Tab-separated table of C-alpha atoms in Angstrom:
chain	number	residue	atom	x	y	z
A	93	MET	CA	-152.895	-98.191	6.158
A	94	LYS	CA	-152.261	-94.659	4.936
A	95	ARG	CA	-155.104	-92.196	5.225
A	96	SER	CA	-156.367	-90.414	2.127
A	97	THR	CA	-154.328	-87.366	1.187
A	98	SER	CA	-157.517	-85.651	0.074
A	99	THR	CA	-158.630	-85.250	3.680
A	100	LEU	CA	-158.293	-81.685	4.943
A	101	LEU	CA	-156.800	-81.459	8.401
A	102	MET	CA	-156.804	-78.632	10.891
A	103	LEU	CA	-153.555	-76.652	11.004
A	104	ALA	CA	-152.961	-74.861	14.316
A	105	LEU	CA	-150.824	-71.741	14.075
A	106	LEU	CA	-149.985	-70.215	17.445
A	107	ALA	CA	-149.719	-66.437	17.361
A	108	ALA	CA	-146.415	-66.175	19.222
A	109	THR	CA	-144.609	-69.316	18.100
A	110	PRO	CA	-146.511	-70.928	15.245
A	111	THR	CA	-146.488	-74.705	15.311
A	112	VAL	CA	-147.555	-77.201	12.674
A	113	PHE	CA	-149.498	-80.246	13.885
A	114	THR	CA	-150.196	-83.497	12.081
A	115	ALA	CA	-152.418	-86.428	12.974
A	116	CYS	CA	-150.502	-89.692	13.400
A	117	SER	CA	-151.082	-93.097	14.942
A	118	LYS	CA	-148.930	-96.102	15.723
A	119	ASN	CA	-150.667	-98.158	13.047
A	120	ASP	CA	-150.732	-95.597	10.256
A	121	ASP	CA	-148.156	-93.545	8.432
A	122	ALA	CA	-148.096	-89.831	9.233
A	123	THR	CA	-151.096	-88.161	7.631
A	124	GLU	CA	-150.238	-85.610	4.984
A	125	ILE	CA	-151.376	-82.039	5.519
A	126	ILE	CA	-153.224	-80.241	2.740
A	127	ASP	CA	-154.532	-76.989	4.161
A	128	THR	CA	-154.950	-73.546	2.634
A	129	ASP	CA	-153.667	-71.800	5.787
A	130	ILE	CA	-150.119	-73.002	5.305
A	131	ARG	CA	-150.179	-71.799	1.721
A	132	THR	CA	-150.345	-68.207	2.949
A	133	ASN	CA	-148.596	-68.516	6.329
A	134	LEU	CA	-145.904	-71.206	6.328
A	135	GLN	CA	-143.755	-70.930	9.472
A	136	GLY	CA	-143.323	-72.458	12.907
A	137	GLU	CA	-142.087	-75.830	14.121
A	138	VAL	CA	-142.569	-79.397	12.961
A	139	LYS	CA	-142.175	-81.295	16.216
A	140	ASP	CA	-141.409	-84.873	17.209
A	141	GLY	CA	-143.864	-87.283	15.552
A	142	GLN	CA	-145.280	-84.651	13.205
A	143	HIS	CA	-145.105	-84.767	9.412
A	144	LEU	CA	-145.771	-81.697	7.302
A	145	VAL	CA	-146.344	-82.309	3.595
A	146	LEU	CA	-146.352	-79.512	1.041
A	147	GLU	CA	-148.425	-81.132	-1.646
A	148	SER	CA	-148.664	-78.757	-4.628
A	149	GLY	CA	-148.592	-75.142	-5.725
A	150	THR	CA	-146.989	-72.203	-3.890
A	151	TYR	CA	-146.514	-71.743	-0.137
A	152	LYS	CA	-145.653	-68.341	1.363
A	153	LEU	CA	-142.841	-68.579	3.935
A	154	ASN	CA	-143.616	-65.850	6.494
A	155	GLY	CA	-141.001	-66.703	9.126
A	156	PRO	CA	-138.567	-69.437	10.184
A	157	LEU	CA	-139.720	-73.006	9.647
A	158	ILE	CA	-137.855	-75.383	11.979
A	159	VAL	CA	-138.022	-79.165	11.650
A	160	LYS	CA	-137.252	-80.412	15.152
A	161	ALA	CA	-135.890	-83.805	16.217
A	162	GLY	CA	-138.349	-86.512	15.204
A	163	GLY	CA	-140.188	-84.197	12.807
A	164	LYS	CA	-140.413	-84.584	9.056
A	165	LEU	CA	-140.985	-82.133	6.204
A	166	THR	CA	-141.915	-83.500	2.776
A	167	ILE	CA	-142.073	-81.257	-0.295
A	168	LYS	CA	-143.538	-82.745	-3.458
A	169	PRO	CA	-142.308	-82.185	-7.054
A	170	GLY	CA	-143.121	-78.770	-8.520
A	171	VAL	CA	-143.839	-77.092	-5.174
A	172	ILE	CA	-142.642	-73.491	-4.767
A	173	VAL	CA	-141.743	-72.174	-1.313
A	174	GLU	CA	-141.671	-68.388	-1.613
A	175	ALA	CA	-140.263	-66.231	1.184
A	176	THR	CA	-142.213	-63.033	1.770
A	177	PRO	CA	-140.529	-59.648	2.368
A	178	PHE	CA	-139.628	-58.889	5.981
A	179	LYS	CA	-139.510	-55.561	7.776
A	180	GLY	CA	-137.431	-54.287	10.661
A	181	GLY	CA	-138.041	-56.343	13.793
A	182	GLU	CA	-139.472	-59.300	11.903
A	183	GLU	CA	-137.724	-62.665	11.865
A	184	ILE	CA	-135.739	-63.638	8.796
A	185	ARG	CA	-137.419	-66.300	6.705
A	186	TYR	CA	-135.465	-69.574	6.486
A	187	ILE	CA	-135.916	-73.328	6.719
A	188	ALA	CA	-133.803	-75.259	9.225
A	189	VAL	CA	-133.654	-78.968	10.007
A	190	ALA	CA	-132.423	-79.748	13.518
A	191	GLN	CA	-130.489	-82.845	14.566
A	192	GLY	CA	-132.860	-85.795	14.315
A	193	GLY	CA	-135.253	-83.969	11.991
A	194	GLN	CA	-135.569	-84.728	8.293
A	195	ILE	CA	-136.465	-82.951	5.057
A	196	PHE	CA	-137.553	-84.710	1.869
A	197	ALA	CA	-137.579	-82.109	-0.910
A	198	GLU	CA	-137.622	-84.414	-3.912
A	199	GLY	CA	-138.431	-82.831	-7.229
A	200	THR	CA	-137.867	-84.107	-10.739
A	201	LYS	CA	-136.060	-82.690	-13.754
A	202	GLU	CA	-139.409	-81.586	-15.160
A	203	LYS	CA	-140.785	-80.391	-11.801
A	204	PRO	CA	-137.997	-79.239	-9.479
A	205	VAL	CA	-138.750	-78.027	-5.982
A	206	VAL	CA	-138.062	-74.279	-5.882
A	207	PHE	CA	-137.099	-72.300	-2.774
A	208	THR	CA	-137.280	-68.644	-3.756
A	209	ALA	CA	-138.538	-65.230	-2.640
A	210	VAL	CA	-141.170	-62.708	-3.620
A	211	ASN	CA	-138.388	-60.138	-4.088
A	212	LYS	CA	-136.037	-61.541	-6.720
A	213	THR	CA	-132.930	-59.977	-5.187
A	214	GLN	CA	-130.061	-61.254	-3.062
A	215	GLN	CA	-130.631	-61.396	0.717
A	216	ALA	CA	-134.372	-61.712	0.214
A	217	TRP	CA	-134.417	-64.594	2.735
A	218	GLY	CA	-132.100	-66.839	4.712
A	219	GLY	CA	-131.882	-70.120	2.820
A	220	ILE	CA	-131.791	-73.722	4.020
A	221	VAL	CA	-129.861	-74.970	7.052
A	222	LEU	CA	-129.267	-78.655	7.818
A	223	CYS	CA	-127.841	-79.691	11.208
A	224	GLY	CA	-126.685	-83.278	11.626
A	225	LYS	CA	-124.815	-85.495	14.065
A	226	ALA	CA	-121.706	-86.284	11.997
A	227	PRO	CA	-118.171	-85.404	13.219
A	228	ILE	CA	-116.786	-81.861	13.143
A	229	ASN	CA	-113.482	-80.421	14.384
A	230	LYS	CA	-114.826	-77.324	16.130
A	231	GLY	CA	-115.660	-79.473	19.155
A	232	VAL	CA	-117.751	-82.558	19.808
A	233	THR	CA	-120.761	-80.357	19.072
A	234	ALA	CA	-121.221	-76.684	18.272
A	235	SER	CA	-123.960	-74.132	17.666
A	236	ALA	CA	-124.763	-73.179	14.067
A	237	GLU	CA	-123.907	-69.561	13.234
A	238	VAL	CA	-127.436	-69.133	11.913
A	239	SER	CA	-130.450	-70.765	13.581
A	240	SER	CA	-128.345	-71.470	16.740
A	241	LEU	CA	-129.168	-75.171	16.413
A	242	THR	CA	-126.728	-77.777	17.739
A	243	TYR	CA	-124.685	-79.761	15.227
A	244	GLY	CA	-121.897	-82.319	15.263
A	245	GLY	CA	-121.392	-85.639	17.043
A	246	ASN	CA	-120.135	-89.112	16.166
A	247	VAL	CA	-122.815	-90.478	13.834
A	248	ALA	CA	-120.988	-90.502	10.497
A	249	ASN	CA	-123.965	-92.002	8.619
A	250	ASP	CA	-126.546	-89.655	10.121
A	251	ASN	CA	-129.514	-89.023	7.821
A	252	SER	CA	-131.063	-85.546	7.524
A	253	GLY	CA	-133.200	-86.600	4.533
A	254	VAL	CA	-133.118	-85.905	0.796
A	255	ILE	CA	-132.802	-82.739	-1.292
A	256	LYS	CA	-132.941	-83.650	-4.958
A	257	TYR	CA	-133.818	-81.686	-8.083
A	258	ALA	CA	-134.209	-78.456	-6.142
A	259	ARG	CA	-133.318	-74.774	-6.652
A	260	ILE	CA	-132.461	-72.292	-3.906
A	261	GLU	CA	-132.692	-68.697	-5.123
A	262	TYR	CA	-131.986	-65.169	-3.747
A	263	SER	CA	-130.868	-66.332	-0.317
A	264	GLY	CA	-127.948	-65.488	1.966
A	265	TYR	CA	-129.077	-62.883	4.467
A	266	SER	CA	-126.205	-61.341	6.490
A	267	TYR	CA	-126.595	-60.332	10.141
A	268	ASN	CA	-122.897	-59.419	10.335
A	269	THR	CA	-119.549	-60.700	9.027
A	270	GLU	CA	-119.613	-63.634	11.476
A	271	LYS	CA	-123.251	-64.594	11.027
A	272	GLU	CA	-124.348	-65.090	7.439
A	273	PHE	CA	-126.818	-67.379	5.747
A	274	ASN	CA	-125.701	-69.232	2.637
A	275	GLY	CA	-127.882	-70.927	0.053
A	276	LEU	CA	-127.514	-74.429	1.493
A	277	SER	CA	-125.610	-74.633	4.795
A	278	MET	CA	-124.675	-78.141	5.934
A	279	PHE	CA	-123.606	-78.303	9.588
A	280	GLY	CA	-122.272	-81.731	10.585
A	281	VAL	CA	-124.487	-83.431	8.010
A	282	GLY	CA	-124.014	-87.209	7.738
A	283	SER	CA	-123.463	-89.538	4.809
A	284	GLY	CA	-126.971	-90.980	5.108
A	285	THR	CA	-128.272	-87.701	3.674
A	286	THR	CA	-128.824	-87.347	-0.091
A	287	ILE	CA	-127.896	-84.060	-1.803
A	288	GLU	CA	-128.180	-84.377	-5.587
A	289	TYR	CA	-129.208	-82.108	-8.468
A	290	VAL	CA	-129.327	-78.930	-6.380
A	291	GLN	CA	-128.718	-75.382	-7.625
A	292	VAL	CA	-128.017	-72.289	-5.529
A	293	HIS	CA	-128.546	-69.132	-7.584
A	294	GLU	CA	-128.024	-65.425	-6.826
A	295	GLY	CA	-127.181	-65.762	-3.138
A	296	SER	CA	-125.498	-62.925	-1.253
A	297	ASP	CA	-122.917	-65.152	0.455
A	298	ASP	CA	-121.748	-68.663	-0.448
A	299	GLY	CA	-123.739	-71.057	-2.582
A	300	PHE	CA	-122.998	-74.324	-0.762
A	301	GLU	CA	-121.098	-74.483	2.528
A	302	TRP	CA	-120.081	-77.515	4.557
A	303	PHE	CA	-119.260	-77.164	8.257
A	304	GLY	CA	-117.679	-80.529	8.967
A	305	GLY	CA	-119.710	-83.671	8.469
A	306	THR	CA	-119.504	-86.567	6.039
A	307	VAL	CA	-122.294	-85.894	3.540
A	308	ASN	CA	-121.649	-86.842	-0.103
A	309	THR	CA	-123.053	-84.878	-3.042
A	310	LYS	CA	-123.655	-85.179	-6.779
A	311	TYR	CA	-124.704	-82.774	-9.525
A	312	LEU	CA	-124.419	-79.408	-7.787
A	313	VAL	CA	-124.777	-76.067	-9.589
A	314	ALA	CA	-123.734	-72.765	-8.009
A	315	THR	CA	-124.333	-69.629	-10.068
A	316	ALA	CA	-123.963	-65.890	-9.515
A	317	ASN	CA	-123.491	-66.113	-5.753
A	318	GLU	CA	-121.885	-63.025	-4.240
A	319	ASP	CA	-119.077	-64.734	-2.334
A	320	ASP	CA	-117.825	-68.273	-3.015
A	321	GLN	CA	-119.707	-70.793	-5.087
A	322	PHE	CA	-118.530	-73.680	-2.864
A	323	ASP	CA	-117.040	-73.435	0.641
A	324	TRP	CA	-115.981	-75.974	3.264
A	325	THR	CA	-114.500	-75.894	6.775
A	326	GLU	CA	-114.441	-77.679	10.170
A	327	GLY	CA	-113.312	-81.089	8.948
A	328	TRP	CA	-115.693	-81.974	6.113
A	329	ASN	CA	-115.036	-85.346	4.500
A	330	GLY	CA	-117.297	-86.358	1.637
A	331	THR	CA	-117.198	-87.961	-1.802
A	332	ASN	CA	-118.570	-85.790	-4.588
A	333	GLU	CA	-119.168	-85.887	-8.337
A	334	ASN	CA	-120.119	-83.302	-10.946
A	335	TRP	CA	-119.983	-79.741	-9.664
A	336	TYR	CA	-120.537	-76.730	-11.921
A	337	GLY	CA	-119.872	-73.224	-10.606
A	338	LYS	CA	-120.159	-69.971	-12.517
A	339	GLU	CA	-119.762	-66.407	-11.290
A	340	ALA	CA	-121.857	-63.513	-12.481
A	341	ALA	CA	-120.236	-60.996	-14.817
A	342	SER	CA	-120.024	-58.317	-12.119
A	343	LYS	CA	-119.798	-60.196	-8.802
A	344	GLY	CA	-118.427	-63.258	-7.117
A	345	ASN	CA	-115.324	-64.008	-5.103
A	346	ARG	CA	-113.946	-67.522	-5.561
A	347	GLY	CA	-115.027	-70.771	-7.113
A	348	ILE	CA	-113.968	-72.701	-4.003
A	349	GLU	CA	-112.842	-71.453	-0.604
A	350	ALA	CA	-111.603	-74.322	1.544
A	351	ASP	CA	-110.484	-74.416	5.187
A	352	ASN	CA	-109.810	-76.948	7.900
A	353	ASN	CA	-110.014	-74.957	11.140
A	354	SER	CA	-108.891	-71.338	11.396
A	355	ASN	CA	-108.084	-71.618	15.119
A	356	ASN	CA	-106.222	-74.935	14.878
A	357	HIS	CA	-105.021	-75.882	11.415
A	358	LEU	CA	-104.297	-79.457	12.571
A	359	ALA	CA	-107.661	-80.072	14.236
A	360	ASN	CA	-109.159	-83.504	13.561
A	361	PRO	CA	-110.951	-84.661	11.562
A	362	ILE	CA	-109.065	-82.735	8.879
A	363	SER	CA	-111.117	-81.444	5.964
A	364	ASN	CA	-110.385	-83.861	3.128
A	365	PRO	CA	-113.135	-84.185	0.505
A	366	THR	CA	-112.885	-86.070	-2.766
A	367	ILE	CA	-114.322	-84.288	-5.813
A	368	LYS	CA	-114.476	-85.703	-9.323
A	369	ASN	CA	-115.638	-83.770	-12.411
A	370	LEU	CA	-115.546	-80.065	-11.592
A	371	THR	CA	-115.958	-76.902	-13.679
A	372	LEU	CA	-115.398	-73.413	-12.268
A	373	ILE	CA	-115.937	-70.306	-14.409
A	374	GLY	CA	-114.826	-66.894	-13.170
A	375	ARG	CA	-115.223	-63.238	-14.105
A	376	GLY	CA	-111.751	-62.771	-15.504
A	377	GLU	CA	-110.994	-59.535	-13.696
A	378	ALA	CA	-107.212	-59.490	-13.410
A	379	GLY	CA	-107.058	-56.549	-11.020
A	380	ALA	CA	-109.312	-58.208	-8.441
A	381	GLU	CA	-107.179	-61.378	-8.548
A	382	PRO	CA	-110.071	-63.786	-7.998
A	383	GLN	CA	-108.989	-67.359	-7.425
A	384	ALA	CA	-110.639	-70.468	-8.784
A	385	MET	CA	-109.619	-72.252	-5.563
A	386	LYS	CA	-108.407	-70.767	-2.288
A	387	LEU	CA	-107.057	-73.652	-0.161
A	388	ARG	CA	-105.930	-72.640	3.313
A	389	VAL	CA	-105.682	-73.225	7.094
A	390	GLY	CA	-104.795	-76.876	6.727
A	391	THR	CA	-107.356	-78.388	4.384
A	392	LYS	CA	-106.552	-81.443	2.334
A	393	ALA	CA	-108.427	-82.521	-0.820
A	394	ASN	CA	-108.307	-84.971	-3.702
A	395	ILE	CA	-109.831	-83.416	-6.820
A	396	ASP	CA	-109.798	-84.879	-10.338
A	397	ASN	CA	-110.940	-83.919	-13.862
A	398	VAL	CA	-111.159	-80.147	-13.557
A	399	VAL	CA	-111.792	-77.276	-15.960
A	400	LEU	CA	-110.895	-73.762	-14.773
A	401	SER	CA	-111.939	-70.931	-17.078
A	402	ASN	CA	-111.549	-67.171	-16.860
A	403	TRP	CA	-109.633	-66.795	-13.572
A	404	SER	CA	-106.663	-64.680	-12.581
A	405	VAL	CA	-105.324	-67.442	-10.296
A	406	GLY	CA	-106.046	-71.151	-10.536
A	407	PHE	CA	-104.830	-72.509	-7.175
A	408	ASP	CA	-103.954	-70.287	-4.216
A	409	VAL	CA	-102.553	-72.289	-1.282
A	410	GLU	CA	-101.969	-70.557	2.044
A	411	HIS	CA	-100.218	-71.601	5.281
A	412	ASN	CA	-97.474	-74.077	6.054
A	413	GLU	CA	-99.795	-77.027	6.542
A	414	GLY	CA	-101.279	-76.728	3.060
A	415	ILE	CA	-97.852	-76.332	1.486
A	416	LYS	CA	-96.749	-79.502	3.292
A	417	TYR	CA	-99.826	-81.361	2.014
A	418	VAL	CA	-99.007	-80.308	-1.536
A	419	GLY	CA	-95.566	-81.801	-1.015
A	420	ASP	CA	-96.791	-85.134	0.339
A	421	GLY	CA	-99.653	-85.441	-2.174
A	422	THR	CA	-102.582	-85.198	0.250
A	423	LEU	CA	-103.649	-81.892	-1.313
A	424	LYS	CA	-103.769	-82.527	-5.031
A	425	VAL	CA	-105.765	-81.681	-8.155
A	426	THR	CA	-105.209	-83.952	-11.135
A	427	ASN	CA	-106.156	-83.695	-14.820
A	428	VAL	CA	-106.681	-79.947	-14.968
A	429	LYS	CA	-107.500	-77.958	-18.086
A	430	PHE	CA	-106.649	-74.244	-17.787
A	431	ASP	CA	-108.637	-71.895	-20.009
A	432	LYS	CA	-107.787	-68.191	-19.800
A	433	VAL	CA	-106.100	-68.521	-16.402
A	434	LEU	CA	-103.316	-65.977	-15.901
A	435	THR	CA	-101.470	-67.588	-12.971
A	436	LYS	CA	-101.860	-71.325	-12.552
A	437	SER	CA	-100.751	-71.521	-8.915
A	438	LYS	CA	-99.369	-69.445	-6.065
A	439	GLY	CA	-98.464	-70.231	-2.479
A	440	THR	CA	-97.914	-68.255	0.715
A	441	THR	CA	-96.418	-69.509	3.969
A	442	THR	CA	-97.906	-68.848	7.398
A	443	SER	CA	-97.206	-65.403	8.837
A	444	PRO	CA	-93.938	-65.408	10.818
A	445	GLY	CA	-95.522	-63.315	13.567
A	446	LYS	CA	-96.634	-59.816	14.517
A	447	ASP	CA	-95.089	-56.568	13.406
A	448	PRO	CA	-93.643	-55.076	16.633
A	449	VAL	CA	-94.760	-51.588	15.652
A	450	THR	CA	-98.267	-52.136	14.245
A	451	ASN	CA	-99.017	-55.459	16.012
A	452	LYS	CA	-100.464	-56.724	12.749
A	453	ASP	CA	-99.616	-60.082	11.207
A	454	LEU	CA	-96.557	-59.945	8.999
A	455	PRO	CA	-97.120	-61.318	5.492
A	456	GLY	CA	-96.103	-64.872	4.719
A	457	LEU	CA	-93.455	-65.660	2.150
A	458	PRO	CA	-94.080	-66.840	-1.428
A	459	ALA	CA	-93.932	-70.611	-1.906
A	460	ASP	CA	-93.889	-72.874	-4.951
A	461	VAL	CA	-97.037	-75.038	-4.938
A	462	SER	CA	-97.051	-75.971	-8.623
A	463	ALA	CA	-96.960	-79.641	-7.605
A	464	ILE	CA	-100.595	-79.328	-6.558
A	465	TYR	CA	-101.819	-79.902	-10.105
A	466	THR	CA	-101.267	-82.044	-13.166
A	467	GLU	CA	-102.574	-80.923	-16.528
A	468	ASN	CA	-104.746	-82.623	-19.127
A	469	ALA	CA	-105.908	-80.640	-22.152
A	470	ASN	CA	-108.715	-83.168	-22.655
A	471	ALA	CA	-110.259	-82.762	-19.204
A	472	THR	CA	-114.051	-82.461	-19.377
A	473	GLY	CA	-114.788	-81.093	-15.912
A	474	ALA	CA	-118.467	-81.321	-15.037
A	475	GLY	CA	-119.141	-82.878	-18.429
A	476	ALA	CA	-118.848	-80.236	-21.149
A	477	GLY	CA	-115.614	-78.429	-20.384
A	478	ALA	CA	-116.409	-74.752	-19.814
A	479	GLY	CA	-119.872	-75.279	-21.303
A	480	VAL	CA	-123.086	-76.207	-19.517
A	481	PRO	CA	-123.214	-79.978	-18.895
A	482	GLU	CA	-126.232	-81.899	-20.130
A	483	TRP	CA	-127.180	-83.040	-16.627
A	484	ALA	CA	-127.591	-79.381	-15.565
A	485	LYS	CA	-130.121	-78.502	-18.257
A	486	GLY	CA	-133.880	-78.387	-17.826
A	487	TRP	CA	-134.176	-77.780	-14.066
A	488	THR	CA	-131.784	-74.856	-13.488
A	489	VAL	CA	-131.863	-71.104	-14.181
A	490	GLY	CA	-129.245	-68.515	-15.106
A	491	LEU	CA	-127.020	-70.749	-17.225
């Protein structure tokens, strides 16, 4: 029998390492926490057997919130998690779910869950990090570049929870070029996890990034993120539908940046997602040569029903492995509508080696990769061509 959610419980916050506690029993479901303290000081750890519920209103995120193995974080529709400003020496605010932990951030179209910041600027906080037990090609397991949590394994259907009808805004803090938060970072996340109707808006790095894993997604929106709107690496394999990405007028790098493994282009499992119904809208700056899709270091992909609008380059394929995959059909994009795209495709082989004088990599040679795509003037992309699809209206911002 579930206890009444109107009961106020004590929340213990330790000064050094704040920890969230919840009352549970073997006969009852985890009791939901409703306490004013966590509204003004949300941080710490949700440990094994504990269940933290954010019931309503706004909660101030004052430091990292880590959901450990066996812990659970539930966020109800309409809740706002707002990261507070941090000063030198303070920990970056972010939410991370460790292997074996779970998050259930389930909003609705009318009441999305919103992860945002007091300062409405990029890099205002870290973002959300999920670490699962699904396969990666960096090793059997690895340590996440942010949060330092372990990820990877052999549980393809691992379940990190549900994120649905949620917005992630003003995230993407950068420690250095090798350690950067994205909006939603998915490290070895398994196919038992649900990621649907999620927007990442105004992040300083990538919107969505997959580091291996098998998680599937639907209805993703990435807007005005500083680097790539979508990014994958380390052997991600997932089935996806309905992605809409749009760069800001003055910033943004690529619609998609896709890798397999930069140290070993043939590492298994090879990145090979399936994506159906995709729209990518760029800035249209010819001099900067932004690409709708940069496909490199051995990734494969099967992408269908695509609209590319306002890009200098549609498909940019790098390295011998990718060029081979274009030839054998394991890297392909079918039913593409080009709208104001100057160069539809370009390819570059792997560098032949080092320059004996400068010791820098010599440039690769141009390659014909036009076989990567087939055209269809009637392609609809994410649902409305270059326009905003109906499914993206009502719960998003910045469109």
